Amino acid sequence: MRVYVYSRPKFNPGSRVPREKFFQRQKNMLFARSAFSLLRTVAIGPSLRNGPQVESVRQAGHSHWQNIRHIKAAKDLNKARMTERHVRFIEAAIAMGGGSDPRLNKHLANAIEAAKKTQVVTNAAIEAALKRAKEGPSRKNQRTVIYEFIGDHGVLLIAKCEVSNASKFVHTLKLLTRKHKWSLSKGGVKERFNEKGFVCVTGKEDGGKFDPDEALLVAIEGGAEEMLEMGEGETLTYEFLSSPNNYLGLMGALQKNGYMVNDVGTKWIPMMPVELTEDQLIKVGEFCDELEDLPEVVGAFTNIA
């Protein structure tokens, strides 16, 4: 997985340089710096990151763990997890505007069509997602809570949950942590992660040729900070990261320009990933699997490289 990191500059409306030309220059600078850094790494080895605006192409610190999880998910992704993913996409399509009627909201219609194509997401789940999205924050006693965990070997974990009975759910978490010899932390974990919004793109809606350079320019104008290239060949996916409160705006910018979005939301990315052996990864995976199987858990994020 390749990562293009970009610290978005501010465009001055009073500048003589046209807006499009300004961002084109920034994009050119990004790839020039990336190419130079890559050549330098080959010649003299990696160096510390520097430069106020652009970080070179690098390997994502969490890619090994992500790949293990993605391979496992591809083999045994259960119906509940796939349903949750598409439900989140449906809710995001409504949240970004256009209403809950798929006849009037093109992005919602695409999200519903993608869910039905899986032959896993039921009509009942789709209708429930539409109802929840319309009700919004009024869902009775439902609130989003972030829980923090500490495991062996310096492993940290953040779980984003939708909870209606917090005390009962905490009791469930304590039983799970006791079983796997983890601990539920009262703080100090979130500070070691960066929360980011993300939008995943698989290609063009019209089936045309996908140009990463053009997509990056559109994403930058939509507020993107990073572009991650994941997968190989026909399964290639581009993930764009933004501030956690801007992912819907970024999603809208990409869709407005004809890009096919297949996932959207927020995630927590570790500042200093840790390396584990295969045996240690398996042990951590056992805890993560049981945690993610809880219906209240929306997502779980670790600091594993």
CSV table of C-alpha atoms in Angstrom, one decimal:
chain,number,residue,atom,x,y,z
A,1,MET,CA,0.0,0.0,0.0
A,2,ARG,CA,1.4,3.4,-1.0
A,3,VAL,CA,0.5,6.5,0.8
A,4,TYR,CA,0.6,10.1,-0.5
A,5,VAL,CA,0.5,12.5,2.4
A,6,TYR,CA,-0.5,16.1,1.7
A,7,SER,CA,-0.9,19.0,4.1
A,8,ARG,CA,-3.6,21.1,2.4
A,9,PRO,CA,-2.4,24.7,1.7
A,10,LYS,CA,-4.9,27.6,1.9
A,11,PHE,CA,-5.8,29.3,-1.4
A,12,ASN,CA,-5.8,33.1,-1.3
A,13,PRO,CA,-8.9,34.4,-3.2
A,14,GLY,CA,-7.0,37.7,-3.8
A,15,SER,CA,-4.1,36.0,-5.5
A,16,ARG,CA,-3.4,36.6,-9.2
A,17,VAL,CA,-3.0,32.8,-9.7
A,18,PRO,CA,-6.2,31.1,-10.7
A,19,ARG,CA,-7.6,28.6,-8.2
A,20,GLU,CA,-7.3,25.6,-10.5
A,21,LYS,CA,-3.7,26.5,-11.4
A,22,PHE,CA,-2.8,27.0,-7.7
A,23,PHE,CA,-3.9,23.4,-6.8
A,24,GLN,CA,-2.3,22.0,-10.0
A,25,ARG,CA,1.0,23.5,-8.7
A,26,GLN,CA,0.5,21.9,-5.3
A,27,LYS,CA,-0.2,18.5,-7.0
A,28,ASN,CA,2.9,18.8,-9.1
A,29,MET,CA,4.9,19.6,-6.0
A,30,LEU,CA,3.5,16.5,-4.2
A,31,PHE,CA,4.6,14.1,-6.9
A,32,ALA,CA,7.9,15.8,-7.5
A,33,ARG,CA,8.8,15.5,-3.8
A,34,SER,CA,7.5,11.9,-3.7
A,35,ALA,CA,9.7,10.9,-6.7
A,36,PHE,CA,12.8,12.6,-5.3
A,37,SER,CA,12.3,11.1,-1.8
A,38,LEU,CA,11.9,7.6,-3.3
A,39,LEU,CA,15.1,7.9,-5.3
A,40,ARG,CA,17.0,9.3,-2.3
A,41,THR,CA,15.8,6.3,-0.2
A,42,VAL,CA,17.1,3.9,-2.8
A,43,ALA,CA,20.5,5.7,-2.9
A,44,ILE,CA,21.2,6.5,0.8
A,45,GLY,CA,18.4,4.9,2.8
A,46,PRO,CA,15.4,6.3,4.6
A,47,SER,CA,15.6,9.7,6.3
A,48,LEU,CA,13.5,11.5,8.9
A,49,ARG,CA,10.4,13.2,7.6
A,50,ASN,CA,10.7,16.9,7.0
A,51,GLY,CA,9.2,19.6,4.9
A,52,PRO,CA,6.2,21.7,5.9
A,53,GLN,CA,3.7,20.6,3.3
A,54,VAL,CA,4.4,17.3,1.7
A,55,GLU,CA,5.6,14.0,3.0
A,56,SER,CA,7.1,11.5,0.6
A,57,VAL,CA,5.5,8.2,-0.5
A,58,ARG,CA,5.8,5.7,2.3
A,59,GLN,CA,4.5,2.4,3.4
A,60,ALA,CA,1.5,2.8,5.7
A,61,GLY,CA,2.6,2.0,9.3
A,62,HIS,CA,-0.5,-0.1,9.8
A,63,SER,CA,-0.5,-1.9,6.5
A,64,HIS,CA,0.7,-5.4,7.6
A,65,TRP,CA,-2.0,-5.7,10.3
A,66,GLN,CA,-4.5,-4.2,7.8
A,67,ASN,CA,-3.6,-6.8,5.2
A,68,ILE,CA,-3.9,-9.7,7.6
A,69,ARG,CA,-7.4,-8.4,8.6
A,70,HIS,CA,-8.4,-7.8,5.0
A,71,ILE,CA,-7.3,-11.3,3.9
A,72,LYS,CA,-9.2,-12.9,6.8
A,73,ALA,CA,-12.2,-10.7,6.0
A,74,ALA,CA,-12.2,-11.8,2.4
A,75,LYS,CA,-12.4,-15.4,3.5
A,76,ASP,CA,-14.9,-15.3,6.3
A,77,LEU,CA,-16.7,-11.9,6.3
A,78,ASN,CA,-20.0,-12.7,8.0
A,79,LYS,CA,-23.3,-11.2,7.0
A,80,ALA,CA,-23.5,-8.9,10.0
A,81,ARG,CA,-20.3,-7.1,9.2
A,82,MET,CA,-21.1,-6.7,5.5
A,83,THR,CA,-24.5,-5.4,6.3
A,84,GLU,CA,-23.1,-2.9,8.8
A,85,ARG,CA,-20.7,-1.6,6.1
A,86,HIS,CA,-23.4,-1.0,3.5
A,87,VAL,CA,-25.8,0.5,6.1
A,88,ARG,CA,-23.1,3.0,7.0
A,89,PHE,CA,-22.8,3.9,3.4
A,90,ILE,CA,-26.5,4.4,3.0
A,91,GLU,CA,-26.7,6.6,6.1
A,92,ALA,CA,-23.8,8.7,4.8
A,93,ALA,CA,-25.5,9.2,1.4
A,94,ILE,CA,-28.5,10.7,3.2
A,95,ALA,CA,-26.4,12.7,5.7
A,96,MET,CA,-24.6,14.6,2.9
A,97,GLY,CA,-27.9,15.9,1.5
A,98,GLY,CA,-30.4,14.9,-1.1
A,99,GLY,CA,-33.0,13.3,1.2
A,100,SER,CA,-34.0,9.8,1.9
A,101,ASP,CA,-35.9,9.2,-1.4
A,102,PRO,CA,-33.5,7.2,-3.8
A,103,ARG,CA,-35.5,8.6,-6.7
A,104,LEU,CA,-34.3,12.1,-5.8
A,105,ASN,CA,-30.9,11.2,-4.3
A,106,LYS,CA,-28.6,9.6,-6.9
A,107,HIS,CA,-25.9,8.8,-4.3
A,108,LEU,CA,-28.5,7.0,-2.1
A,109,ALA,CA,-29.8,5.1,-5.1
A,110,ASN,CA,-26.2,3.9,-5.8
A,111,ALA,CA,-25.7,2.9,-2.2
A,112,ILE,CA,-28.9,0.9,-2.1
A,113,GLU,CA,-28.1,-0.8,-5.4
A,114,ALA,CA,-24.6,-1.8,-4.1
A,115,ALA,CA,-26.1,-3.2,-1.0
A,116,LYS,CA,-28.6,-5.3,-2.9
A,117,LYS,CA,-25.9,-6.7,-5.3
A,118,THR,CA,-24.2,-8.3,-2.3
A,119,GLN,CA,-27.2,-10.7,-2.0
A,120,VAL,CA,-26.4,-10.5,1.7
A,121,VAL,CA,-27.9,-7.2,2.8
A,122,THR,CA,-31.7,-7.7,3.3
A,123,ASN,CA,-34.4,-5.3,2.3
A,124,ALA,CA,-35.3,-5.1,6.0
A,125,ALA,CA,-31.8,-3.9,6.8
A,126,ILE,CA,-32.0,-1.3,4.1
A,127,GLU,CA,-35.4,0.0,5.2
A,128,ALA,CA,-34.1,0.1,8.8
A,129,ALA,CA,-31.1,2.1,7.7
A,130,LEU,CA,-33.3,4.6,5.9
A,131,LYS,CA,-35.5,5.0,8.9
A,132,ARG,CA,-32.6,5.5,11.3
A,133,ALA,CA,-31.0,8.1,9.0
A,134,LYS,CA,-34.2,10.1,8.8
A,135,GLU,CA,-34.6,10.0,12.6
A,136,GLY,CA,-31.0,11.0,13.1
A,137,PRO,CA,-29.9,11.9,16.7
A,138,SER,CA,-33.5,11.3,18.0
A,139,ARG,CA,-32.9,7.6,18.3
A,140,LYS,CA,-34.0,6.9,21.9
A,141,ASN,CA,-31.1,6.5,24.4
A,142,GLN,CA,-28.6,5.8,21.5
A,143,ARG,CA,-25.2,7.5,21.7
A,144,THR,CA,-21.8,7.0,20.3
A,145,VAL,CA,-19.1,6.1,22.8
A,146,ILE,CA,-15.4,5.5,22.3
A,147,TYR,CA,-13.8,2.8,24.5
A,148,GLU,CA,-10.1,2.4,25.0
A,149,PHE,CA,-8.2,-0.9,25.6
A,150,ILE,CA,-4.7,-1.9,26.5
A,151,GLY,CA,-3.2,-5.4,25.7
A,152,ASP,CA,0.1,-7.1,26.0
A,153,HIS,CA,3.2,-6.2,24.0
A,154,GLY,CA,2.3,-2.5,23.8
A,155,VAL,CA,-0.9,-3.1,21.8
A,156,LEU,CA,-3.6,-0.4,22.1
A,157,LEU,CA,-7.1,-0.5,20.7
A,158,ILE,CA,-9.9,2.0,20.2
A,159,ALA,CA,-13.5,0.8,19.8
A,160,LYS,CA,-16.3,3.0,18.4
A,161,CYS,CA,-19.6,1.9,19.7
A,162,GLU,CA,-23.3,2.8,19.5
A,163,VAL,CA,-24.6,2.2,23.0
A,164,SER,CA,-28.1,2.5,24.5
A,165,ASN,CA,-27.3,0.9,28.0
A,166,ALA,CA,-23.7,2.0,28.8
A,167,SER,CA,-23.4,0.2,32.2
A,168,LYS,CA,-24.6,-3.1,30.8
A,169,PHE,CA,-22.3,-2.8,27.8
A,170,VAL,CA,-19.3,-2.0,30.0
A,171,HIS,CA,-20.0,-5.1,32.0
A,172,THR,CA,-19.9,-7.1,28.8
A,173,LEU,CA,-16.6,-5.5,27.8
A,174,LYS,CA,-15.0,-6.3,31.2
A,175,LEU,CA,-16.0,-10.0,30.8
A,176,LEU,CA,-14.4,-10.0,27.4
A,177,THR,CA,-11.2,-8.2,28.5
A,178,ARG,CA,-10.8,-10.6,31.5
A,179,LYS,CA,-11.1,-13.6,29.2
A,180,HIS,CA,-8.3,-12.4,26.9
A,181,LYS,CA,-6.2,-10.7,29.5
A,182,TRP,CA,-6.7,-7.2,28.2
A,183,SER,CA,-7.7,-4.1,30.2
A,184,LEU,CA,-10.4,-1.4,29.7
A,185,SER,CA,-8.6,1.9,30.0
A,186,LYS,CA,-10.1,5.2,31.4
A,187,GLY,CA,-7.8,7.3,29.1
A,188,GLY,CA,-4.4,7.7,27.6
A,189,VAL,CA,-5.1,5.6,24.5
A,190,LYS,CA,-6.9,8.0,22.1
A,191,GLU,CA,-4.0,10.5,22.5
A,192,ARG,CA,-1.7,8.0,20.6
A,193,PHE,CA,-4.0,7.9,17.5
A,194,ASN,CA,-5.1,10.4,14.9
A,195,GLU,CA,-8.8,10.4,14.1
A,196,LYS,CA,-9.4,10.7,10.3
A,197,GLY,CA,-12.3,10.7,7.9
A,198,PHE,CA,-12.0,8.3,5.0
A,199,VAL,CA,-13.6,7.9,1.6
A,200,CYS,CA,-12.8,4.8,-0.6
A,201,VAL,CA,-13.0,5.0,-4.4
A,202,THR,CA,-12.9,2.1,-6.8
A,203,GLY,CA,-13.2,3.8,-10.1
A,204,LYS,CA,-15.4,6.0,-12.3
A,205,GLU,CA,-19.2,5.7,-12.2
A,206,ASP,CA,-19.4,5.7,-16.0
A,207,GLY,CA,-16.8,2.9,-16.2
A,208,GLY,CA,-14.2,5.2,-17.8
A,209,LYS,CA,-10.4,5.2,-17.2
A,210,PHE,CA,-9.4,6.1,-13.7
A,211,ASP,CA,-6.6,8.6,-13.4
A,212,PRO,CA,-5.1,8.8,-9.9
A,213,ASP,CA,-3.6,12.2,-10.6
A,214,GLU,CA,-6.9,13.7,-11.5
A,215,ALA,CA,-8.6,12.0,-8.6
A,216,LEU,CA,-6.0,13.4,-6.2
A,217,LEU,CA,-6.5,16.9,-7.5
A,218,VAL,CA,-10.3,16.6,-7.0
A,219,ALA,CA,-9.8,15.2,-3.5
A,220,ILE,CA,-7.4,17.9,-2.5
A,221,GLU,CA,-9.9,20.5,-3.4
A,222,GLY,CA,-12.5,18.6,-1.4
A,223,GLY,CA,-10.2,18.7,1.7
A,224,ALA,CA,-8.2,15.4,1.4
A,225,GLU,CA,-4.9,15.1,3.3
A,226,GLU,CA,-3.7,11.7,2.1
A,227,MET,CA,-4.3,9.2,-0.7
A,228,LEU,CA,-3.7,5.6,0.0
A,229,GLU,CA,-3.3,3.1,-2.9
A,230,MET,CA,-4.5,-0.4,-1.7
A,231,GLY,CA,-4.8,-3.8,-3.4
A,232,GLU,CA,-3.5,-5.0,-6.8
A,233,GLY,CA,-4.8,-5.1,-10.4
A,234,GLU,CA,-8.5,-5.0,-10.8
A,235,THR,CA,-9.1,-4.9,-7.0
A,236,LEU,CA,-7.2,-1.6,-6.7
A,237,THR,CA,-8.9,0.9,-4.3
A,238,TYR,CA,-7.9,4.4,-3.4
A,239,GLU,CA,-8.6,5.6,0.1
A,240,PHE,CA,-8.7,9.4,0.7
A,241,LEU,CA,-8.2,10.7,4.3
A,242,SER,CA,-9.4,14.0,5.6
A,243,SER,CA,-10.2,15.6,9.0
A,244,PRO,CA,-12.9,13.5,10.8
A,245,ASN,CA,-15.6,16.2,10.3
A,246,ASN,CA,-15.0,16.6,6.6
A,247,TYR,CA,-15.4,13.1,5.1
A,248,LEU,CA,-19.0,13.8,3.9
A,249,GLY,CA,-17.8,16.9,2.1
A,250,LEU,CA,-14.9,15.0,0.5
A,251,MET,CA,-17.3,12.2,-0.5
A,252,GLY,CA,-19.5,14.8,-2.2
A,253,ALA,CA,-16.7,16.3,-4.1
A,254,LEU,CA,-15.6,13.0,-5.4
A,255,GLN,CA,-19.1,11.8,-6.4
A,256,LYS,CA,-19.8,15.2,-8.0
A,257,ASN,CA,-16.9,14.5,-10.3
A,258,GLY,CA,-18.1,11.0,-11.2
A,259,TYR,CA,-16.0,8.8,-8.9
A,260,MET,CA,-17.5,5.6,-7.5
A,261,VAL,CA,-17.4,5.6,-3.7
A,262,ASN,CA,-17.8,2.2,-2.0
A,263,ASP,CA,-17.1,3.1,1.7
A,264,VAL,CA,-17.0,6.1,3.9
A,265,GLY,CA,-16.7,7.0,7.6
A,266,THR,CA,-14.1,7.7,10.3
A,267,LYS,CA,-11.1,5.7,11.6
A,268,TRP,CA,-8.3,6.0,14.2
A,269,ILE,CA,-4.7,5.7,12.8
A,270,PRO,CA,-1.8,5.1,15.2
A,271,MET,CA,1.0,7.6,15.6
A,272,MET,CA,3.6,5.0,16.5
A,273,PRO,CA,2.6,1.5,15.3
A,274,VAL,CA,4.1,-1.6,17.0
A,275,GLU,CA,5.5,-4.7,15.4
A,276,LEU,CA,4.3,-8.2,16.6
A,277,THR,CA,5.2,-11.8,15.8
A,278,GLU,CA,2.7,-14.0,14.0
A,279,ASP,CA,1.7,-15.8,17.2
A,280,GLN,CA,1.1,-12.4,18.9
A,281,LEU,CA,-1.0,-11.3,16.0
A,282,ILE,CA,-3.1,-14.4,16.2
A,283,LYS,CA,-3.8,-13.7,20.0
A,284,VAL,CA,-4.7,-10.1,19.3
A,285,GLY,CA,-6.9,-11.2,16.4
A,286,GLU,CA,-8.9,-13.5,18.7
A,287,PHE,CA,-9.7,-10.6,21.0
A,288,CYS,CA,-10.6,-8.3,18.0
A,289,ASP,CA,-12.9,-10.9,16.4
A,290,GLU,CA,-14.9,-11.3,19.6
A,291,LEU,CA,-15.0,-7.5,20.2
A,292,GLU,CA,-16.2,-6.8,16.6
A,293,ASP,CA,-18.9,-9.5,16.9
A,294,LEU,CA,-20.6,-7.4,19.5
A,295,PRO,CA,-23.6,-5.7,17.8
A,296,GLU,CA,-22.8,-2.3,19.5
A,297,VAL,CA,-19.3,-2.2,18.0
A,298,VAL,CA,-19.1,0.0,14.9
A,299,GLY,CA,-15.3,-0.3,14.4
A,300,ALA,CA,-12.2,-1.4,16.2
A,301,PHE,CA,-8.7,0.2,15.5
A,302,THR,CA,-5.3,-0.9,16.8
A,303,ASN,CA,-1.8,0.5,16.8
A,304,ILE,CA,-0.3,-2.7,15.2
A,305,ALA,CA,2.0,-2.2,12.2
